[in-house]
mmCIF file of C-alpha atoms and ligand atoms in Angstrom:
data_model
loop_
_atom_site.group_PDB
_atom_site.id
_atom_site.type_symbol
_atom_site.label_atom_id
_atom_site.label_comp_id
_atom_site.label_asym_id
_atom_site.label_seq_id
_atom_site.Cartn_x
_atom_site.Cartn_y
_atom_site.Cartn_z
ATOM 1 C CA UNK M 141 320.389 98.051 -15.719
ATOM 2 C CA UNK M 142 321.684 101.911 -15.184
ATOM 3 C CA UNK M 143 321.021 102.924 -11.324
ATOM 4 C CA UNK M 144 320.207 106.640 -10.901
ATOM 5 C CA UNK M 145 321.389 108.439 -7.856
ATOM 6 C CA UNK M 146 317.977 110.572 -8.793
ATOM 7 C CA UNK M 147 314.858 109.100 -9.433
ATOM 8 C CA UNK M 148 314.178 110.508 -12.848
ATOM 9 C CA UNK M 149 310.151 110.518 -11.178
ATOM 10 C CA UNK M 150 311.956 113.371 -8.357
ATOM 11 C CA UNK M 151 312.039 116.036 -10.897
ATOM 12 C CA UNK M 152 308.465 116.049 -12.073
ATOM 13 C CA UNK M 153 307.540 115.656 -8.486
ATOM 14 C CA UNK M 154 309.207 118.597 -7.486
ATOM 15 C CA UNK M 155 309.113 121.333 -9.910
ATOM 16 C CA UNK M 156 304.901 119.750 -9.950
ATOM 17 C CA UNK M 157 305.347 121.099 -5.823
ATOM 18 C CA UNK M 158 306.463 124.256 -7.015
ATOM 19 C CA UNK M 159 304.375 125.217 -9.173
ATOM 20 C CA UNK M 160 301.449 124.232 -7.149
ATOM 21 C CA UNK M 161 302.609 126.507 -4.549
ATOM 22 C CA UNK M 162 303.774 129.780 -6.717
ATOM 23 C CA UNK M 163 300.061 129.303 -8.075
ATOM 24 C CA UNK M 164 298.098 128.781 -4.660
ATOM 25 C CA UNK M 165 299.829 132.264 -3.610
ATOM 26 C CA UNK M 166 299.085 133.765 -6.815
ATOM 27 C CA UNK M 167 295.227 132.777 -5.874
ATOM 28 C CA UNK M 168 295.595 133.975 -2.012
ATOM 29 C CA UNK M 169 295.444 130.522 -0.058
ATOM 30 C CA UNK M 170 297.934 132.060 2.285
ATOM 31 C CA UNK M 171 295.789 134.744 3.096
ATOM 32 C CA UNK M 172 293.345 131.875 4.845
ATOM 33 C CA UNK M 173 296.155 130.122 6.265
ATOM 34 C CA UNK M 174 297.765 132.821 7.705
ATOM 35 C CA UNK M 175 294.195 133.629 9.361
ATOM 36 C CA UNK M 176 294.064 130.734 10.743
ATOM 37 C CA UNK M 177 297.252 129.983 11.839
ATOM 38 C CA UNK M 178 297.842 133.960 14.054
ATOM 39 C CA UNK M 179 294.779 132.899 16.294
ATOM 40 C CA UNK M 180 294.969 130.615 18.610
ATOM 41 C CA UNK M 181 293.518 127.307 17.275
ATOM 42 C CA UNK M 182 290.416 126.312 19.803
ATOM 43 C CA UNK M 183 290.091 123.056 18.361
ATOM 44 C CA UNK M 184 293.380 122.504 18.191
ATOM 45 C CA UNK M 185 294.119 122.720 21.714
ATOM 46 C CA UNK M 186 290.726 120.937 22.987
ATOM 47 C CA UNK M 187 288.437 123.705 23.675
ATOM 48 C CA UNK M 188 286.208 124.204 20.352
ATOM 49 C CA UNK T 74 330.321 110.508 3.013
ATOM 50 C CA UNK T 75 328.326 106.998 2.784
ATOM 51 C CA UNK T 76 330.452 106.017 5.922
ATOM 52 C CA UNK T 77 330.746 108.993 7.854
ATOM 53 C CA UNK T 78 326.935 109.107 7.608
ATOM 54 C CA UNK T 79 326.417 105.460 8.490
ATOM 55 C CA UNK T 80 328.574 105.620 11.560
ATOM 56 C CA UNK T 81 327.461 108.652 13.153
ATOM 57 C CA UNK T 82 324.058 108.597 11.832
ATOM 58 C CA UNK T 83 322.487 108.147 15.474
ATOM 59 C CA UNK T 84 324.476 111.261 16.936
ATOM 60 C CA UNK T 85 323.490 113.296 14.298
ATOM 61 C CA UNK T 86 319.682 112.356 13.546
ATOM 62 C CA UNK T 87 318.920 113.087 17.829
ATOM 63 C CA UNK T 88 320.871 116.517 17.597
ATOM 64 C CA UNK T 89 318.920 117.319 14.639
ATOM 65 C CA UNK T 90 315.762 116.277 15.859
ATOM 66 C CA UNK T 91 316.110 118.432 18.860
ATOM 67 C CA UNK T 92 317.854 121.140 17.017
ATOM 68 C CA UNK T 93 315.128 121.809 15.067
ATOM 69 C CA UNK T 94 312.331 121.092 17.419
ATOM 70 C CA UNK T 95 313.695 123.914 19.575
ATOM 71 C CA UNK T 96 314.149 126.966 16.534
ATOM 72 C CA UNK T 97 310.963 126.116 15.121
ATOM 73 C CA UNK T 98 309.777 126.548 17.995
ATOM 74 C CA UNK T 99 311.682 129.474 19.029
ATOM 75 C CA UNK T 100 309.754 132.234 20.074
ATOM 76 C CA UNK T 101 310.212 131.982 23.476
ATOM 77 C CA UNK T 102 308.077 135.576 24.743
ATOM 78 C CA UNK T 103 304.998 133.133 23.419
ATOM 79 C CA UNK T 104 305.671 130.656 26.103
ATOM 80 C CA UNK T 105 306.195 133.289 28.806
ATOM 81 C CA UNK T 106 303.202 135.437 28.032
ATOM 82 C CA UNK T 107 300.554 132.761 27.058
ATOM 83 C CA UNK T 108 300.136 133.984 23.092
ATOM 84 C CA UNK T 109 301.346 132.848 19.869
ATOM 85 C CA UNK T 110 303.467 134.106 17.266
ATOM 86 C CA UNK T 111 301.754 136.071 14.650
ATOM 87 C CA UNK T 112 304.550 136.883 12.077
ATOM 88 C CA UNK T 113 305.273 136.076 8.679
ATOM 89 C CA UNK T 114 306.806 133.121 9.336
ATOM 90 C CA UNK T 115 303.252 131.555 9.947
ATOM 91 C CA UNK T 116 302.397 131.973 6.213
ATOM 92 C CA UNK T 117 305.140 129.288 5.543
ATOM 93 C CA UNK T 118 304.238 125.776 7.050
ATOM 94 C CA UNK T 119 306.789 123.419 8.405
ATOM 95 C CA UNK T 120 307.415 120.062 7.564
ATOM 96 C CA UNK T 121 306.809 118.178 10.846
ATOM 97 C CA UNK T 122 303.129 117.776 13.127
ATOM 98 C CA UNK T 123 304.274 120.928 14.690
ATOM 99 C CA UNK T 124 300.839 122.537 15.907
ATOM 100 C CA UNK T 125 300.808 126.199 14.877
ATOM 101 C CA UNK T 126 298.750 126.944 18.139
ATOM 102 C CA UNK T 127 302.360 125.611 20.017
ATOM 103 C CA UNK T 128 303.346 129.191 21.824
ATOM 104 C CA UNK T 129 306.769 129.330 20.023
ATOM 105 C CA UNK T 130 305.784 127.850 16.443
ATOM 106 C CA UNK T 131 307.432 130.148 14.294
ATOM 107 C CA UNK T 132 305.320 128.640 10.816
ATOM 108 C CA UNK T 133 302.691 126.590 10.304
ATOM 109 C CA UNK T 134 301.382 122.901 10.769
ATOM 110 C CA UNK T 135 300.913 121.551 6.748
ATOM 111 C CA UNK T 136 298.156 119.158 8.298
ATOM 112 C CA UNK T 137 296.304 122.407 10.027
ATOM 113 C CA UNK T 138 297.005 124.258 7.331
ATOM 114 C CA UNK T 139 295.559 122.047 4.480
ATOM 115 C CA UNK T 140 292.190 121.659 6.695
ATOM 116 C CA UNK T 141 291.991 125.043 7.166
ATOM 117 C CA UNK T 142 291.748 125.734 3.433
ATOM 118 C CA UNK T 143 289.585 122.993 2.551
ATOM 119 C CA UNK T 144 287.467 123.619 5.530
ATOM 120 C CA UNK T 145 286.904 127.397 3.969
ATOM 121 C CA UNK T 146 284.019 128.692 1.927
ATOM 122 C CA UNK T 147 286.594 130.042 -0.647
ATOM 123 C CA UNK T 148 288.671 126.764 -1.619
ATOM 124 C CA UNK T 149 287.941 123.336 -2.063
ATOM 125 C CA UNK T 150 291.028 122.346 -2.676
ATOM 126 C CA UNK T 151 294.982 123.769 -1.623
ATOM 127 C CA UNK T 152 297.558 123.959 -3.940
ATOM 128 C CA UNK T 153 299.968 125.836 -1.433
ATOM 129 C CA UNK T 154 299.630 123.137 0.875
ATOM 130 C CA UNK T 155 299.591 120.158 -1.649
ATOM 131 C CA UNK T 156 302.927 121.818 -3.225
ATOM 132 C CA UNK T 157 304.371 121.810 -0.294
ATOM 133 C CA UNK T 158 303.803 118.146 0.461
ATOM 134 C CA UNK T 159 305.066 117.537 -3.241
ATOM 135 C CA UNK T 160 308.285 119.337 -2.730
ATOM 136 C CA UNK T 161 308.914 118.496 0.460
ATOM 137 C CA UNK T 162 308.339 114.826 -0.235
ATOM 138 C CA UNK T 163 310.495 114.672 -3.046
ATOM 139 C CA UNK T 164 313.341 116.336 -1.220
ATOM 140 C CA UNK T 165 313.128 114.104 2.291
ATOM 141 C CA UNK T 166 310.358 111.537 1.998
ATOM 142 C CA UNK T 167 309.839 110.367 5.420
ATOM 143 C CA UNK T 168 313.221 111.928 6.627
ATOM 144 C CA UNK T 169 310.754 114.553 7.962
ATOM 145 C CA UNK T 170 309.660 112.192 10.264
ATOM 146 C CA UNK T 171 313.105 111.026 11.383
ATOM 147 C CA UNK T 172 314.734 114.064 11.741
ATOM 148 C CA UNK T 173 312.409 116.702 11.644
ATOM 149 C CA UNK T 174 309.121 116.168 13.549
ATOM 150 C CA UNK T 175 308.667 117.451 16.882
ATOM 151 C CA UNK T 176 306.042 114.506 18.046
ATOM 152 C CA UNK T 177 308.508 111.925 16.257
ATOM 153 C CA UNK T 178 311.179 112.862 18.952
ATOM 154 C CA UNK T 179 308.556 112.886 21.826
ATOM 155 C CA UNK T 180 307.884 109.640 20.870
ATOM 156 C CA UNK T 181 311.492 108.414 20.145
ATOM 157 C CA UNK T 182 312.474 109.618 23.842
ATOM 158 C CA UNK T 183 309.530 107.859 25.052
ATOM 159 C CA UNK T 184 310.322 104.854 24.113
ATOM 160 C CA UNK T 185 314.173 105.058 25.244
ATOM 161 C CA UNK T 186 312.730 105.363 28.886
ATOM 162 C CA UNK T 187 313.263 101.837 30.471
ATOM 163 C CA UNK T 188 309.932 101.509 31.618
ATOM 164 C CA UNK T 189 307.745 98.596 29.993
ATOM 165 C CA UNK T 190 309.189 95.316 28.186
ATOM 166 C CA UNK T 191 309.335 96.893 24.589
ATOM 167 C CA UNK T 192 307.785 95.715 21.656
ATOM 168 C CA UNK T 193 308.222 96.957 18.098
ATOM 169 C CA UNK T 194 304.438 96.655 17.072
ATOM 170 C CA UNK T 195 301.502 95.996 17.950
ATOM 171 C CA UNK T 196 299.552 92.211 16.683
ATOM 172 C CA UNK T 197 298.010 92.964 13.322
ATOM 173 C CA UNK T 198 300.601 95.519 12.770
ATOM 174 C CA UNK T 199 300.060 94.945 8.503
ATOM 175 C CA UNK T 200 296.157 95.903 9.406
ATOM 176 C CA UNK T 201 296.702 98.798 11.423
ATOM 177 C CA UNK T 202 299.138 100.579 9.547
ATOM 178 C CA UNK T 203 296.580 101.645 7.035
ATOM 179 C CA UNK T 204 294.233 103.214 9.512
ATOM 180 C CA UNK T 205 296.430 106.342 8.776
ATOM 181 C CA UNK T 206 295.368 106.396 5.487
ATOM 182 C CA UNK T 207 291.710 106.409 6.656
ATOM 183 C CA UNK T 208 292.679 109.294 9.037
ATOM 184 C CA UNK T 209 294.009 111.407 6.353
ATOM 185 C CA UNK T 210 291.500 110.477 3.562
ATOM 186 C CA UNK T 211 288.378 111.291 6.316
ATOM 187 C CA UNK T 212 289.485 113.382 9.009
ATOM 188 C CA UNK T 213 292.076 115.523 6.801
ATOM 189 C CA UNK T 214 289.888 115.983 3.462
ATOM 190 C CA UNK T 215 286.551 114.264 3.036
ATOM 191 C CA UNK T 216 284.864 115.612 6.340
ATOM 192 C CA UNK T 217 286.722 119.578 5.975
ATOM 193 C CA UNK T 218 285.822 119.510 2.492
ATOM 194 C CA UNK T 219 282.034 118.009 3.040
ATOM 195 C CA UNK T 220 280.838 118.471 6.546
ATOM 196 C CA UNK T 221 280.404 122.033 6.106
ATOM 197 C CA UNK T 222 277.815 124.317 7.963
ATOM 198 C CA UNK T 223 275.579 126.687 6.867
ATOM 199 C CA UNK T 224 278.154 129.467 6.029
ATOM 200 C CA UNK T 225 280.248 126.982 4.237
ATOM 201 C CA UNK T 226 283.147 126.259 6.961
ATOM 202 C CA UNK T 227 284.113 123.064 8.486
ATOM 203 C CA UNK T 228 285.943 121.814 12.063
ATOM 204 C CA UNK T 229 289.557 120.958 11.495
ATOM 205 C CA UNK T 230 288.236 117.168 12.438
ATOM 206 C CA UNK T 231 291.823 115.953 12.738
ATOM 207 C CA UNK T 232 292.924 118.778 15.217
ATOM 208 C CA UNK T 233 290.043 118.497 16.725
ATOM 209 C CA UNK T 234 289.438 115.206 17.775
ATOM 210 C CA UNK T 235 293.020 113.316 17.623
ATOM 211 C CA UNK T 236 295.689 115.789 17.042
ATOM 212 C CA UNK T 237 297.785 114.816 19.815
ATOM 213 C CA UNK T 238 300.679 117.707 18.944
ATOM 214 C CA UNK T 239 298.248 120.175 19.566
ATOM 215 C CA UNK T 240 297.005 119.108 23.245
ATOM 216 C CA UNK T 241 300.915 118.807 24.018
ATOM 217 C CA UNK T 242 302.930 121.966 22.401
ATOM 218 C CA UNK T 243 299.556 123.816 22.001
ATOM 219 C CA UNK T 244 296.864 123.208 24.535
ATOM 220 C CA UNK T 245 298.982 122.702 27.653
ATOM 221 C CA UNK T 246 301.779 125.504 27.465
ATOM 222 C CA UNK T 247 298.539 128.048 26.513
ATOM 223 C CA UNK T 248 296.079 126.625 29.363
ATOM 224 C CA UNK T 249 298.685 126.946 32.393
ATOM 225 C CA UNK T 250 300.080 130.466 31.321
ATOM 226 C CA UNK T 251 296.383 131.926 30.499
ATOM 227 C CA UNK T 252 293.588 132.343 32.829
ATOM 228 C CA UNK T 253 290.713 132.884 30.020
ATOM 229 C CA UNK T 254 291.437 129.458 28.894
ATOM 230 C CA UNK T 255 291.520 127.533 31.822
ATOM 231 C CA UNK T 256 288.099 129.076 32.707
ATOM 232 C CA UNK T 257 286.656 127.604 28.773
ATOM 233 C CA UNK T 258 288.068 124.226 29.793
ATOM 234 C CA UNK T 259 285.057 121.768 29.047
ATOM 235 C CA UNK T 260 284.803 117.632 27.523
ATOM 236 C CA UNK T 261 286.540 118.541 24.466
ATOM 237 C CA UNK T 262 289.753 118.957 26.550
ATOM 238 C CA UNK T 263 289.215 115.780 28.669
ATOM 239 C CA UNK T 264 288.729 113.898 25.282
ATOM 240 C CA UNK T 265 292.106 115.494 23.664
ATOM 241 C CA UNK T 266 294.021 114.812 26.985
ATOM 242 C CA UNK T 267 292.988 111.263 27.133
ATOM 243 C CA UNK T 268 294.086 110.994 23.165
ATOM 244 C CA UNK T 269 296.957 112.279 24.188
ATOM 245 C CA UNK T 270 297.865 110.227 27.829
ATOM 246 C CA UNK T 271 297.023 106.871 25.965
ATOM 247 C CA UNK T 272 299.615 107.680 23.135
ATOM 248 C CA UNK T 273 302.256 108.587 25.397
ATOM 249 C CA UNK T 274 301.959 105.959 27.463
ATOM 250 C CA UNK T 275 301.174 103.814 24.041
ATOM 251 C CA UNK T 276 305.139 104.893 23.253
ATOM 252 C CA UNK T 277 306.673 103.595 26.479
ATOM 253 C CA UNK T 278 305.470 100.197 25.556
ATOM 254 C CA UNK T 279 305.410 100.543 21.228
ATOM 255 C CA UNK T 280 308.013 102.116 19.200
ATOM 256 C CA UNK T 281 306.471 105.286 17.393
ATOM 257 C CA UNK T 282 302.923 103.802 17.709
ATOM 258 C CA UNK T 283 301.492 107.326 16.298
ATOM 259 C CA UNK T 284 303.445 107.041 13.213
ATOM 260 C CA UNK T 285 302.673 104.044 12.683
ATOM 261 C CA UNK T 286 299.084 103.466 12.762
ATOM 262 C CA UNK T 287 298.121 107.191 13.194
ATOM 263 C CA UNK T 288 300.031 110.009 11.849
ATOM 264 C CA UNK T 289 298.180 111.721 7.892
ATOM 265 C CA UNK T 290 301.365 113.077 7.492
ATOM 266 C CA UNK T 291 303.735 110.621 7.757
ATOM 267 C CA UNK T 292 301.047 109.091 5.320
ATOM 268 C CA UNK T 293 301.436 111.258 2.669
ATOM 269 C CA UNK T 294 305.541 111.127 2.667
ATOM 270 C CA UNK T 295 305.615 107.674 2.973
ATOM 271 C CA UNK T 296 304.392 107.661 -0.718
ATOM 272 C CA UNK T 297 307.512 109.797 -1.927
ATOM 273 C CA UNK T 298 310.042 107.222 -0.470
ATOM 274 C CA UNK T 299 310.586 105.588 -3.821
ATOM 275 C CA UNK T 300 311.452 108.697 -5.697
ATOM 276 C CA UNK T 301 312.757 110.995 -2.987
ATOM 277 C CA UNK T 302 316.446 112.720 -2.976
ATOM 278 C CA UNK T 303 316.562 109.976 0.962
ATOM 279 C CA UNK T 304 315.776 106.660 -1.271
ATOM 280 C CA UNK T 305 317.662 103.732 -0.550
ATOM 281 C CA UNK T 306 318.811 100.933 -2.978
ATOM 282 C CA UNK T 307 319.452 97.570 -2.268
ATOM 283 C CA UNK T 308 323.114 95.739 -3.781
ATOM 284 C CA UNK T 309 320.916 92.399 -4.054
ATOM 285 C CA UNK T 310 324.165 90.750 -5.254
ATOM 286 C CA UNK T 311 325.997 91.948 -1.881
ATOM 287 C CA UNK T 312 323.034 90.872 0.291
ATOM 288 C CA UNK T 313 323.354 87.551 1.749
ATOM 289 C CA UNK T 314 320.229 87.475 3.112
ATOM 290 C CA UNK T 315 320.812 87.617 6.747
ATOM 291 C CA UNK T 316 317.896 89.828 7.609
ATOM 292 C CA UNK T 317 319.921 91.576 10.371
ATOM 293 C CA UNK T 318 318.271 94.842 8.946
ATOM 294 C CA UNK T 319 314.625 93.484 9.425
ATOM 295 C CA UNK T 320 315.785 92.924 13.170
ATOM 296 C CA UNK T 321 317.624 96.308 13.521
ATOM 297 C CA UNK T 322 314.640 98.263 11.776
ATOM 298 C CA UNK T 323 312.459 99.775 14.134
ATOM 299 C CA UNK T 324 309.220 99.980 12.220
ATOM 300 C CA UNK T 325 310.177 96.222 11.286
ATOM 301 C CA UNK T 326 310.597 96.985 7.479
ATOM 302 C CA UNK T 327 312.512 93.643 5.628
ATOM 303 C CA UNK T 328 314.751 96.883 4.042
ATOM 304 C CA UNK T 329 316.121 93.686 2.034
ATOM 305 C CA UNK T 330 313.228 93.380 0.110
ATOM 306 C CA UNK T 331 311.357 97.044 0.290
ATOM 307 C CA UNK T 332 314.155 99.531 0.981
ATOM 308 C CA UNK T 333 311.758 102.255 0.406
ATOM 309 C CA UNK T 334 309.259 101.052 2.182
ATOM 310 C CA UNK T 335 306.242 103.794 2.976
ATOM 311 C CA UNK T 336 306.894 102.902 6.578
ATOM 312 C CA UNK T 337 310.506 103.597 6.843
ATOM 313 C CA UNK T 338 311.304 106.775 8.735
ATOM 314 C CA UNK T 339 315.011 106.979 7.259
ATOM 315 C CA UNK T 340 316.422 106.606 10.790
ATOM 316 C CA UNK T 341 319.604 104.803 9.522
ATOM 317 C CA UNK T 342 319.492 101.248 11.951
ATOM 318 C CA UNK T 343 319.260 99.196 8.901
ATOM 319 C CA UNK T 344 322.415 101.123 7.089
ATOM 320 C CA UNK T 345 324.343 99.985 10.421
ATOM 321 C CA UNK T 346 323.265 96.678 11.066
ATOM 322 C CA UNK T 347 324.076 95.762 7.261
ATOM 323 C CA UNK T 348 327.420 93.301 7.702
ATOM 324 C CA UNK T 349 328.394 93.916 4.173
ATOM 325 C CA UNK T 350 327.186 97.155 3.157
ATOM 326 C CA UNK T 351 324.342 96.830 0.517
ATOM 327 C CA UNK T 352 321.899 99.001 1.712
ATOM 328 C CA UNK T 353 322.917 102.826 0.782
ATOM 329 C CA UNK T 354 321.643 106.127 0.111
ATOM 330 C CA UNK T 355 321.174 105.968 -3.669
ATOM 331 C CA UNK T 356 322.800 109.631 -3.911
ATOM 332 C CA UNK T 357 325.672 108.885 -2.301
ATOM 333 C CA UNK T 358 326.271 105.474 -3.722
ATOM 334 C CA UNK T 359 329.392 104.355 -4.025
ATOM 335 C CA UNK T 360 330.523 104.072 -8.171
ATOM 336 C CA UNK T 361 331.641 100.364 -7.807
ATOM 337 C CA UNK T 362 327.878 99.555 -7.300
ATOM 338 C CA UNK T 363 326.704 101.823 -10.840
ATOM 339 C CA UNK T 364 326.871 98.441 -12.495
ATOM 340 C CA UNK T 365 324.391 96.401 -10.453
ATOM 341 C CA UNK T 366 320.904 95.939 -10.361
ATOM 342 C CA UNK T 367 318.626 97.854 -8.187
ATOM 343 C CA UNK T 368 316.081 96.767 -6.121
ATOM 344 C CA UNK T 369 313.880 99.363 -5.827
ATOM 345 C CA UNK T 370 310.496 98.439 -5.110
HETATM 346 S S1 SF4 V 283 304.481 110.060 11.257
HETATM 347 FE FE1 SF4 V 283 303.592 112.060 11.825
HETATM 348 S S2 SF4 V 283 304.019 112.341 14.019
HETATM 349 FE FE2 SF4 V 283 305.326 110.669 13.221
HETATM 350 S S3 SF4 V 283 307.219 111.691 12.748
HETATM 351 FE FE3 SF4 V 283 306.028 111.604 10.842
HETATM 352 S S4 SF4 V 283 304.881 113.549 10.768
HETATM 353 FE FE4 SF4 V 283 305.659 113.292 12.857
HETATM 354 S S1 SF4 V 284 314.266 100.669 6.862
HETATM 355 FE FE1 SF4 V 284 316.172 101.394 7.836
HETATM 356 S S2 SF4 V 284 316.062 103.636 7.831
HETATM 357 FE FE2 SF4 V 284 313.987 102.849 7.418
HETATM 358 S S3 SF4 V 284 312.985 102.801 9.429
HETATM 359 FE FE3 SF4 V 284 313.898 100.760 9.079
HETATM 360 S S4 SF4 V 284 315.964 100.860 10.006
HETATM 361 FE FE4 SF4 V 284 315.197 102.976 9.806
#
């Protein structure tokens, strides 16, 4: 049996990840993300 | 390469890990002045459980970050963040978690002080590793996505209530460098500090114990092991069966039989303890082995 040094599964997996990500930009995800993530978390660090 | 990297695998993997602990979280003023970073680096998330509420995070948590979308009125579902766990995963696999996670190399330091009589895992250790999959499925997505109030947003339930990288490179830096937290201090805090004492002290006694039985994101990159860039395979003709990797593996893995095991954290032990050789990085297998049959599980 022929081993691969790359899974031949990696390449759907990743290109999959990329698209995923150019699209959840394209539909403003980060905009929520980025909200969230310049304030400081309450529930994050314990207080609500 | 295969034998530079096995031999100075351990050197390399704790400079790494504290390499990039420290320039992710880099921005030093935050630290000194009680307040977070608010750049654009925080619209990119980083690999590791590095809380985005930690003074000098210069990006994102992915975990945070996917309950933060889900948990919105807008999306019920995040394709930025699910990407990134796609692409990520197929690149490292759990090599984040060896290399690259901030509360792996708490942990990892932990357990090097020689403090308690140390154990690998805990009894039932096949039961309780899939608690983390209960974590992620109901703390990460079902309850964000579900438990929604009347304007349509959720808690962060994993940050909330067991998120132990928040209490430590969040919670404490911000609470003893700003007086308008301290004063909003209440039982939420006492819970999250008590989550957070127990696994620290949890990790003097148990290797990793957060990993382990805990951690949604080492979850979800244990499932790329098989087909990541990091995969091991197994020469099964080489192998004679000694199990010396079981016994050098610290998340107890038989790498003879499972070399890509959804547990392993790709710390390298196993690659050394192997007397003749047979477990290797598939992408830098050696040629001589092109003939023989893999083992990958
Ligand atoms: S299992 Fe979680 S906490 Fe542990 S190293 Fe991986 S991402 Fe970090
Ligand atoms: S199987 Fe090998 S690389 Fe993976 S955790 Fe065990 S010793 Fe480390």
């Amino acid at each position: 049996m022929k081993k691969h040094k790359i899974h031949p599964v990696f390449w759907l997996v990743a290109v999959c990840g990329l698209f995923f990500m150019v699209f959840g930009v394209w539909r403003e995800e980060i905009v929520i993300l980025y909200q969230k993530a310049i304030y400081i978390c309450m529930e994050c660090i314990g207080i609500g | 390469m295969a034998n530079f990297l096995k031999k100075t695998i351990f050197k390399i993997r704790l400079a790494i890990q504290i390499a990039f602990t420290a320039l992710s979280n880099g921005y030093v003023m935050g630290f000194l002045k009680g307040k977070i970073y608010q750049g654009p680096g925080k619209k990119l998330c980083l690999p590791g459980l590095n809380c985005y509420s930690c003074p000098g995070a210069l990006g994102s948590c992915p975990i945070g970050s996917l309950q933060a979308v889900l948990g919105s009125p807008k999306f019920q579902m995040s394709f930025y963040v699910v990407g990134f766990f796609l692409f990520t995963g197929a690149i490292l696999g759990r090599v984040v978690c060896g290399f690259l996670c901030p509360f792996g190399l708490v942990q990892d330091l932990l357990y090097k002080i020689p403090f308690f009589a140390k154990r690998k895992n805990m009894p039932g250790h096949k039961g309780l590793v899939w608690i983390k999959y209960v974590v992620l499925a109901l703390m990460v997505v079902i309850l964000p996505m579900f438990a929604v109030n009347a304007y349509g947003i959720s808690d962060p339930w994993f940050c909330k209530y067991l998120c132990p990288s928040g209490t430590l490179f969040g919670g404490i830096p911000l609470i003893a460098t700003n007086d308008g937290l301290q004063q909003a201090l209440g039982g939420l805090f006492i819970w999250k500090m008590s989550v957070l004492l127990v696994l620290l002290v949890w990790s003097l006694w148990v290797y990793r114990p957060f990993c382990k039985y805990l951690c949604p994101l080492g979850a979800i990159y244990g499932w790329f092991n098989p087909i990541a860039l990091s995969r091991f395979q197994m020469d099964k003709e080489a192998c004679i069966d000694c199990k010396k990797c079981k016994a050098a593996c610290p998340m107890d893995i038989p790498v003879y039989a499972k070399p890509n095991s959804a547990e392993c954290i790709k710390c390298g032990k196993c690659l050394q303890a192997c007397p003749t050789d047979c477990i290797e990085v598939a992408l830098w297998a050696k040629k001589k082995d092109e003939s023989r049959d893999s083992a990958e599980s």
